[in-house]
PDB file of C-alpha atoms in Angstrom:
ATOM      1  CA  UNK A  11      -2.479   9.978  78.895  1.00  0.00           C
ATOM      2  CA  UNK A  12      -6.244   9.844  78.686  1.00  0.00           C
ATOM      3  CA  UNK A  13      -8.046   6.628  79.405  1.00  0.00           C
ATOM      4  CA  UNK A  14      -9.888   4.780  76.665  1.00  0.00           C
ATOM      5  CA  UNK A  15     -12.728   2.310  76.862  1.00  0.00           C
ATOM      6  CA  UNK A  16     -13.483  -0.348  74.277  1.00  0.00           C
ATOM      7  CA  UNK A  17     -15.888  -3.276  74.111  1.00  0.00           C
ATOM      8  CA  UNK A  18     -14.093  -6.470  75.116  1.00  0.00           C
ATOM      9  CA  UNK A  19     -15.068  -8.423  72.031  1.00  0.00           C
ATOM     10  CA  UNK A  20     -16.790  -8.219  68.660  1.00  0.00           C
ATOM     11  CA  UNK A  21     -17.556 -10.562  65.802  1.00  0.00           C
ATOM     12  CA  UNK A  22     -17.615  -9.658  62.131  1.00  0.00           C
ATOM     13  CA  UNK A  23     -18.489 -11.692  59.057  1.00  0.00           C
ATOM     14  CA  UNK A  24     -15.710 -12.140  56.551  1.00  0.00           C
ATOM     15  CA  UNK A  25     -15.925  -9.576  53.759  1.00  0.00           C
ATOM     16  CA  UNK A  26     -18.030  -7.175  55.780  1.00  0.00           C
ATOM     17  CA  UNK A  27     -16.882  -3.947  57.358  1.00  0.00           C
ATOM     18  CA  UNK A  28     -15.679  -4.153  60.942  1.00  0.00           C
ATOM     19  CA  UNK A  29     -16.440  -1.048  62.983  1.00  0.00           C
ATOM     20  CA  UNK A  30     -14.521  -0.889  66.242  1.00  0.00           C
ATOM     21  CA  UNK A  31     -15.567   1.849  68.671  1.00  0.00           C
ATOM     22  CA  UNK A  32     -13.487   3.601  71.280  1.00  0.00           C
ATOM     23  CA  UNK A  33     -14.460   6.162  73.890  1.00  0.00           C
ATOM     24  CA  UNK A  34     -11.902   8.692  75.065  1.00  0.00           C
ATOM     25  CA  UNK A  35     -14.045  11.318  76.752  1.00  0.00           C
ATOM     26  CA  UNK A  36     -11.161  12.868  78.715  1.00  0.00           C
ATOM     27  CA  UNK A  37      -8.910  13.404  75.709  1.00  0.00           C
ATOM     28  CA  UNK A  38      -7.057  16.703  75.737  1.00  0.00           C
ATOM     29  CA  UNK A  39      -6.482  19.011  72.817  1.00  0.00           C
ATOM     30  CA  UNK A  40      -2.978  17.893  71.975  1.00  0.00           C
ATOM     31  CA  UNK A  41      -3.558  14.151  72.269  1.00  0.00           C
ATOM     32  CA  UNK A  42      -3.737  11.969  69.212  1.00  0.00           C
ATOM     33  CA  UNK A  43      -5.792   8.815  68.840  1.00  0.00           C
ATOM     34  CA  UNK A  44      -3.745   5.759  67.864  1.00  0.00           C
ATOM     35  CA  UNK A  45      -4.894   2.305  66.896  1.00  0.00           C
ATOM     36  CA  UNK A  46      -2.761  -0.820  67.094  1.00  0.00           C
ATOM     37  CA  UNK A  47      -3.597  -4.473  66.767  1.00  0.00           C
ATOM     38  CA  UNK A  48      -2.006  -7.608  68.105  1.00  0.00           C
ATOM     39  CA  UNK A  49      -2.403 -10.910  66.384  1.00  0.00           C
ATOM     40  CA  UNK A  50      -1.945 -13.921  68.615  1.00  0.00           C
ATOM     41  CA  UNK A  51       1.682 -14.538  69.584  1.00  0.00           C
ATOM     42  CA  UNK A  52       2.924 -11.483  67.726  1.00  0.00           C
ATOM     43  CA  UNK A  53       3.932  -8.000  68.812  1.00  0.00           C
ATOM     44  CA  UNK A  54       1.567  -5.047  68.389  1.00  0.00           C
ATOM     45  CA  UNK A  55       1.252  -3.584  64.911  1.00  0.00           C
ATOM     46  CA  UNK A  56       0.533   0.076  64.242  1.00  0.00           C
ATOM     47  CA  UNK A  57      -2.607   0.674  62.152  1.00  0.00           C
ATOM     48  CA  UNK A  58      -3.444   4.352  62.003  1.00  0.00           C
ATOM     49  CA  UNK A  59      -3.590   7.547  64.041  1.00  0.00           C
ATOM     50  CA  UNK A  60      -5.263  10.932  63.882  1.00  0.00           C
ATOM     51  CA  UNK A  61      -5.899  14.176  65.737  1.00  0.00           C
ATOM     52  CA  UNK A  62      -9.291  15.460  64.647  1.00  0.00           C
ATOM     53  CA  UNK A  63      -9.711  14.838  60.945  1.00  0.00           C
ATOM     54  CA  UNK A  64     -10.758  11.476  59.595  1.00  0.00           C
ATOM     55  CA  UNK A  65      -7.832   9.450  58.302  1.00  0.00           C
ATOM     56  CA  UNK A  66      -7.515   6.604  55.822  1.00  0.00           C
ATOM     57  CA  UNK A  67      -4.623   4.405  54.842  1.00  0.00           C
ATOM     58  CA  UNK A  68      -4.163   1.050  53.166  1.00  0.00           C
ATOM     59  CA  UNK A  69      -5.191  -0.817  56.295  1.00  0.00           C
ATOM     60  CA  UNK A  70      -8.127   1.084  57.730  1.00  0.00           C
ATOM     61  CA  UNK A  71     -10.078   4.281  58.204  1.00  0.00           C
ATOM     62  CA  UNK A  72     -10.319   6.275  61.402  1.00  0.00           C
ATOM     63  CA  UNK A  73     -13.394   8.348  62.124  1.00  0.00           C
ATOM     64  CA  UNK A  74     -13.098  10.817  65.012  1.00  0.00           C
ATOM     65  CA  UNK A  75     -16.190  12.583  66.287  1.00  0.00           C
ATOM     66  CA  UNK A  76     -16.288  16.352  66.164  1.00  0.00           C
ATOM     67  CA  UNK A  77     -15.980  16.632  69.947  1.00  0.00           C
ATOM     68  CA  UNK A  78     -13.120  14.091  69.808  1.00  0.00           C
ATOM     69  CA  UNK A  79     -14.588  12.108  72.671  1.00  0.00           C
ATOM     70  CA  UNK A  80     -14.883   8.942  70.639  1.00  0.00           C
ATOM     71  CA  UNK A  81     -13.587   7.334  67.487  1.00  0.00           C
ATOM     72  CA  UNK A  82     -14.243   4.341  65.265  1.00  0.00           C
ATOM     73  CA  UNK A  83     -11.731   2.196  63.455  1.00  0.00           C
ATOM     74  CA  UNK A  84     -13.135   0.781  60.237  1.00  0.00           C
ATOM     75  CA  UNK A  85     -11.732  -2.253  58.465  1.00  0.00           C
ATOM     76  CA  UNK A  86     -13.665  -2.012  55.194  1.00  0.00           C
ATOM     77  CA  UNK A  87     -13.531  -5.664  54.145  1.00  0.00           C
ATOM     78  CA  UNK A  88     -12.555  -7.841  57.064  1.00  0.00           C
ATOM     79  CA  UNK A  89     -10.596 -11.014  56.374  1.00  0.00           C
ATOM     80  CA  UNK A  90      -9.809 -13.945  58.625  1.00  0.00           C
ATOM     81  CA  UNK A  91      -6.312 -12.525  59.062  1.00  0.00           C
ATOM     82  CA  UNK A  92      -7.806  -9.460  60.713  1.00  0.00           C
ATOM     83  CA  UNK A  93      -8.748 -11.559  63.741  1.00  0.00           C
ATOM     84  CA  UNK A  94      -6.775  -9.874  66.527  1.00  0.00           C
ATOM     85  CA  UNK A  95      -7.003  -7.687  69.605  1.00  0.00           C
ATOM     86  CA  UNK A  96      -7.409  -4.043  68.609  1.00  0.00           C
ATOM     87  CA  UNK A  97      -6.139  -1.343  70.922  1.00  0.00           C
ATOM     88  CA  UNK A  98      -7.164   2.289  70.956  1.00  0.00           C
ATOM     89  CA  UNK A  99      -4.872   4.654  72.839  1.00  0.00           C
ATOM     90  CA  UNK A 100      -4.532   8.395  73.134  1.00  0.00           C
ATOM     91  CA  UNK A 101      -1.175  10.013  73.445  1.00  0.00           C
ATOM     92  CA  UNK A 102       0.439  13.403  73.507  1.00  0.00           C
ATOM     93  CA  UNK A 103       2.931  13.622  70.630  1.00  0.00           C
ATOM     94  CA  UNK A 104       5.380  15.488  72.790  1.00  0.00           C
ATOM     95  CA  UNK A 105       4.853  13.363  75.859  1.00  0.00           C
ATOM     96  CA  UNK A 106       6.888  10.670  77.433  1.00  0.00           C
ATOM     97  CA  UNK A 107       7.886   7.472  75.745  1.00  0.00           C
ATOM     98  CA  UNK A 108       5.341   5.365  77.483  1.00  0.00           C
ATOM     99  CA  UNK A 109       2.752   3.634  75.378  1.00  0.00           C
ATOM    100  CA  UNK A 110       0.017   2.184  77.532  1.00  0.00           C
ATOM    101  CA  UNK A 111      -2.590  -0.109  76.054  1.00  0.00           C
ATOM    102  CA  UNK A 112      -5.787  -1.068  77.774  1.00  0.00           C
ATOM    103  CA  UNK A 113      -7.325  -4.486  77.269  1.00  0.00           C
ATOM    104  CA  UNK A 114      -8.600  -3.685  73.770  1.00  0.00           C
ATOM    105  CA  UNK A 115     -11.305  -5.324  71.675  1.00  0.00           C
ATOM    106  CA  UNK A 116     -10.906  -8.896  70.556  1.00  0.00           C
ATOM    107  CA  UNK A 117     -12.211  -8.972  66.992  1.00  0.00           C
ATOM    108  CA  UNK A 118     -13.120 -12.353  65.578  1.00  0.00           C
ATOM    109  CA  UNK A 119     -13.737 -12.520  61.852  1.00  0.00           C
ATOM    110  CA  UNK A 120     -16.107 -15.347  61.082  1.00  0.00           C
ATOM    111  CA  UNK A 121     -16.004 -17.218  57.752  1.00  0.00           C
TER     112      UNK A 121
ATOM    113  CA  UNK B  11      14.195  -7.951  55.593  1.00  0.00           C
ATOM    114  CA  UNK B  12      14.897  -8.749  59.198  1.00  0.00           C
ATOM    115  CA  UNK B  13      12.524  -7.401  61.780  1.00  0.00           C
ATOM    116  CA  UNK B  14      12.985  -7.045  65.494  1.00  0.00           C
ATOM    117  CA  UNK B  15      13.987 -10.337  67.032  1.00  0.00           C
ATOM    118  CA  UNK B  16      13.882 -11.421  70.641  1.00  0.00           C
ATOM    119  CA  UNK B  17      15.280 -14.362  72.496  1.00  0.00           C
ATOM    120  CA  UNK B  18      14.410 -16.633  74.066  1.00  0.00           C
ATOM    121  CA  UNK B  19      10.821 -16.905  72.869  1.00  0.00           C
ATOM    122  CA  UNK B  20       9.868 -18.626  76.103  1.00  0.00           C
ATOM    123  CA  UNK B  21      11.587 -18.666  79.477  1.00  0.00           C
ATOM    124  CA  UNK B  22      10.530 -20.577  82.564  1.00  0.00           C
ATOM    125  CA  UNK B  23      12.409 -19.827  85.735  1.00  0.00           C
ATOM    126  CA  UNK B  24      12.144 -20.354  89.441  1.00  0.00           C
ATOM    127  CA  UNK B  25      11.302 -17.587  91.840  1.00  0.00           C
ATOM    128  CA  UNK B  26      14.434 -15.822  93.018  1.00  0.00           C
ATOM    129  CA  UNK B  27      16.522 -16.557  89.944  1.00  0.00           C
ATOM    130  CA  UNK B  28      17.873 -13.881  87.602  1.00  0.00           C
ATOM    131  CA  UNK B  29      16.892 -13.798  83.916  1.00  0.00           C
ATOM    132  CA  UNK B  30      18.217 -11.999  80.856  1.00  0.00           C
ATOM    133  CA  UNK B  31      16.070 -11.228  77.865  1.00  0.00           C
ATOM    134  CA  UNK B  32      17.600 -10.164  74.571  1.00  0.00           C
ATOM    135  CA  UNK B  33      16.400  -7.833  71.844  1.00  0.00           C
ATOM    136  CA  UNK B  34      17.951  -7.377  68.410  1.00  0.00           C
ATOM    137  CA  UNK B  35      16.434  -4.253  66.852  1.00  0.00           C
ATOM    138  CA  UNK B  36      16.137  -3.553  63.178  1.00  0.00           C
ATOM    139  CA  UNK B  37      19.545  -2.572  61.828  1.00  0.00           C
ATOM    140  CA  UNK B  38      20.036   1.177  61.907  1.00  0.00           C
ATOM    141  CA  UNK B  39      17.170   1.880  64.281  1.00  0.00           C
ATOM    142  CA  UNK B  40      18.410   4.226  66.970  1.00  0.00           C
ATOM    143  CA  UNK B  41      15.417   4.085  69.299  1.00  0.00           C
ATOM    144  CA  UNK B  42      14.632   0.962  71.312  1.00  0.00           C
ATOM    145  CA  UNK B  43      11.760   0.336  73.730  1.00  0.00           C
ATOM    146  CA  UNK B  44      10.983  -2.394  76.222  1.00  0.00           C
ATOM    147  CA  UNK B  45       7.391  -3.117  77.273  1.00  0.00           C
ATOM    148  CA  UNK B  46       5.665  -5.871  79.171  1.00  0.00           C
ATOM    149  CA  UNK B  47       2.236  -7.316  78.743  1.00  0.00           C
ATOM    150  CA  UNK B  48       0.746  -9.254  81.613  1.00  0.00           C
ATOM    151  CA  UNK B  49      -2.023 -11.807  81.036  1.00  0.00           C
ATOM    152  CA  UNK B  50      -5.260 -10.003  80.334  1.00  0.00           C
ATOM    153  CA  UNK B  51      -3.603  -6.629  80.713  1.00  0.00           C
ATOM    154  CA  UNK B  52      -2.501  -3.980  78.312  1.00  0.00           C
ATOM    155  CA  UNK B  53       0.989  -2.999  77.324  1.00  0.00           C
ATOM    156  CA  UNK B  54       3.185  -1.334  79.955  1.00  0.00           C
ATOM    157  CA  UNK B  55       6.201   0.790  79.081  1.00  0.00           C
ATOM    158  CA  UNK B  56       9.434  -0.123  80.845  1.00  0.00           C
ATOM    159  CA  UNK B  57      12.437   1.680  79.346  1.00  0.00           C
ATOM    160  CA  UNK B  58      13.503   3.637  76.261  1.00  0.00           C
ATOM    161  CA  UNK B  59      16.920   4.049  74.628  1.00  0.00           C
ATOM    162  CA  UNK B  60      17.704   6.703  72.032  1.00  0.00           C
ATOM    163  CA  UNK B  61      21.188   6.786  70.569  1.00  0.00           C
ATOM    164  CA  UNK B  62      23.796   7.826  73.095  1.00  0.00           C
ATOM    165  CA  UNK B  63      21.346   9.685  75.314  1.00  0.00           C
ATOM    166  CA  UNK B  64      20.637   8.596  78.858  1.00  0.00           C
ATOM    167  CA  UNK B  65      17.813   6.050  78.790  1.00  0.00           C
ATOM    168  CA  UNK B  66      14.323   6.861  80.003  1.00  0.00           C
ATOM    169  CA  UNK B  67      13.881   4.396  82.865  1.00  0.00           C
ATOM    170  CA  UNK B  68      10.657   5.872  84.166  1.00  0.00           C
ATOM    171  CA  UNK B  69       8.649   2.717  83.524  1.00  0.00           C
ATOM    172  CA  UNK B  70      10.823   0.218  85.352  1.00  0.00           C
ATOM    173  CA  UNK B  71       8.670  -1.208  88.160  1.00  0.00           C
ATOM    174  CA  UNK B  72      11.472  -1.825  90.653  1.00  0.00           C
ATOM    175  CA  UNK B  73      15.226  -1.795  91.060  1.00  0.00           C
ATOM    176  CA  UNK B  74      15.252  -5.505  90.237  1.00  0.00           C
ATOM    177  CA  UNK B  75      14.766  -4.484  86.626  1.00  0.00           C
ATOM    178  CA  UNK B  76      17.590  -3.067  84.523  1.00  0.00           C
ATOM    179  CA  UNK B  77      18.467  -2.833  80.860  1.00  0.00           C
ATOM    180  CA  UNK B  78      21.512  -2.180  78.772  1.00  0.00           C
ATOM    181  CA  UNK B  79      22.044  -1.357  75.159  1.00  0.00           C
ATOM    182  CA  UNK B  80      25.550  -2.081  73.995  1.00  0.00           C
ATOM    183  CA  UNK B  81      26.996  -0.428  70.928  1.00  0.00           C
ATOM    184  CA  UNK B  82      23.696   1.205  70.154  1.00  0.00           C
ATOM    185  CA  UNK B  83      22.260  -2.049  68.899  1.00  0.00           C
ATOM    186  CA  UNK B  84      21.437  -5.158  70.936  1.00  0.00           C
ATOM    187  CA  UNK B  85      19.660  -4.651  74.238  1.00  0.00           C
ATOM    188  CA  UNK B  86      19.388  -6.899  77.272  1.00  0.00           C
ATOM    189  CA  UNK B  87      16.667  -6.627  79.895  1.00  0.00           C
ATOM    190  CA  UNK B  88      17.710  -8.173  83.197  1.00  0.00           C
ATOM    191  CA  UNK B  89      15.339  -9.101  85.986  1.00  0.00           C
ATOM    192  CA  UNK B  90      17.021 -10.009  89.257  1.00  0.00           C
ATOM    193  CA  UNK B  91      15.479 -12.179  91.955  1.00  0.00           C
ATOM    194  CA  UNK B  92      12.407 -12.856  89.836  1.00  0.00           C
ATOM    195  CA  UNK B  93       8.971 -12.877  91.448  1.00  0.00           C
ATOM    196  CA  UNK B  94       5.802 -14.565  90.250  1.00  0.00           C
ATOM    197  CA  UNK B  95       4.274 -11.194  89.395  1.00  0.00           C
ATOM    198  CA  UNK B  96       7.077 -10.716  86.858  1.00  0.00           C
ATOM    199  CA  UNK B  97       5.421 -13.365  84.687  1.00  0.00           C
ATOM    200  CA  UNK B  98       4.441 -11.630  81.465  1.00  0.00           C
ATOM    201  CA  UNK B  99       5.313 -11.251  77.809  1.00  0.00           C
ATOM    202  CA  UNK B 100       8.215  -8.847  77.422  1.00  0.00           C
ATOM    203  CA  UNK B 101       8.136  -6.952  74.139  1.00  0.00           C
ATOM    204  CA  UNK B 102      10.869  -4.971  72.453  1.00  0.00           C
ATOM    205  CA  UNK B 103      10.322  -2.377  69.740  1.00  0.00           C
ATOM    206  CA  UNK B 104      12.638  -0.245  67.647  1.00  0.00           C
ATOM    207  CA  UNK B 105      12.234   2.882  65.591  1.00  0.00           C
ATOM    208  CA  UNK B 106      14.570   4.675  63.212  1.00  0.00           C
ATOM    209  CA  UNK B 107      15.811   8.141  64.040  1.00  0.00           C
ATOM    210  CA  UNK B 108      13.436  10.832  62.923  1.00  0.00           C
ATOM    211  CA  UNK B 109      10.534   8.454  62.458  1.00  0.00           C
ATOM    212  CA  UNK B 110       7.247   9.190  64.120  1.00  0.00           C
ATOM    213  CA  UNK B 111       6.477   7.635  67.472  1.00  0.00           C
ATOM    214  CA  UNK B 112       3.895   5.429  65.823  1.00  0.00           C
ATOM    215  CA  UNK B 113       6.510   3.871  63.590  1.00  0.00           C
ATOM    216  CA  UNK B 114       7.723   1.430  66.186  1.00  0.00           C
ATOM    217  CA  UNK B 115       8.247  -2.107  65.014  1.00  0.00           C
ATOM    218  CA  UNK B 116       7.647  -4.723  67.649  1.00  0.00           C
ATOM    219  CA  UNK B 117       9.350  -8.035  68.122  1.00  0.00           C
ATOM    220  CA  UNK B 118       7.424 -11.236  68.872  1.00  0.00           C
ATOM    221  CA  UNK B 119       8.150 -11.009  72.578  1.00  0.00           C
ATOM    222  CA  UNK B 120       9.582 -13.291  75.247  1.00  0.00           C
ATOM    223  CA  UNK B 121       7.070 -15.105  77.409  1.00  0.00           C
ATOM    224  CA  UNK B 122       8.471 -15.260  80.939  1.00  0.00           C
ATOM    225  CA  UNK B 123       6.959 -17.625  83.468  1.00  0.00           C
ATOM    226  CA  UNK B 124       8.170 -17.464  87.050  1.00  0.00           C
ATOM    227  CA  UNK B 125       7.224 -20.545  89.040  1.00  0.00           C
TER     228      UNK B 125
END
């Protein structure tokens, strides 16, 4: 699976949009971009995934650049409960069962 | 509804002892995964069970690690002769048959500390 790089930490004011970047410059054509988050003392929680088109669900939006070398997770109206570590990973849908997270971005939502 | 549960939530053991970690997946979920997360590190895949198929053990770091899934439900991860580098949070996840890979539901984890 391709490697991803993310900033180690970010702050966001409550109610504002949180934009979390991820670089995946070595992504291959059949690899999807997945985002998970992990709130303290809990297991990871799936947020969203995409291949090349932008995606939106009830939790977030995912913007993938045209060259697919980077993406941005957008939480449109961050709340205090969104404080967590956010992980960006890339994975081949037909690949092995391994799911490897890097160190992610620690997002702190500030009141 | 019940999610994935794991026990114990915390385990402190001495180096060289064996430990067993338990995972109760969501009822009816046929796929079960074990991962570990070391301090400051990402998530590392260990083993995957799917129904009656042979498990994918490709992520187990050494032969001290083993896992069983009895009756297609509860799973136990066993670490023999624990070492200090085994200290980590061990996470279990389950997924229903036919669901996408992303639809794994994680348990809260077991924090293992090897002294």
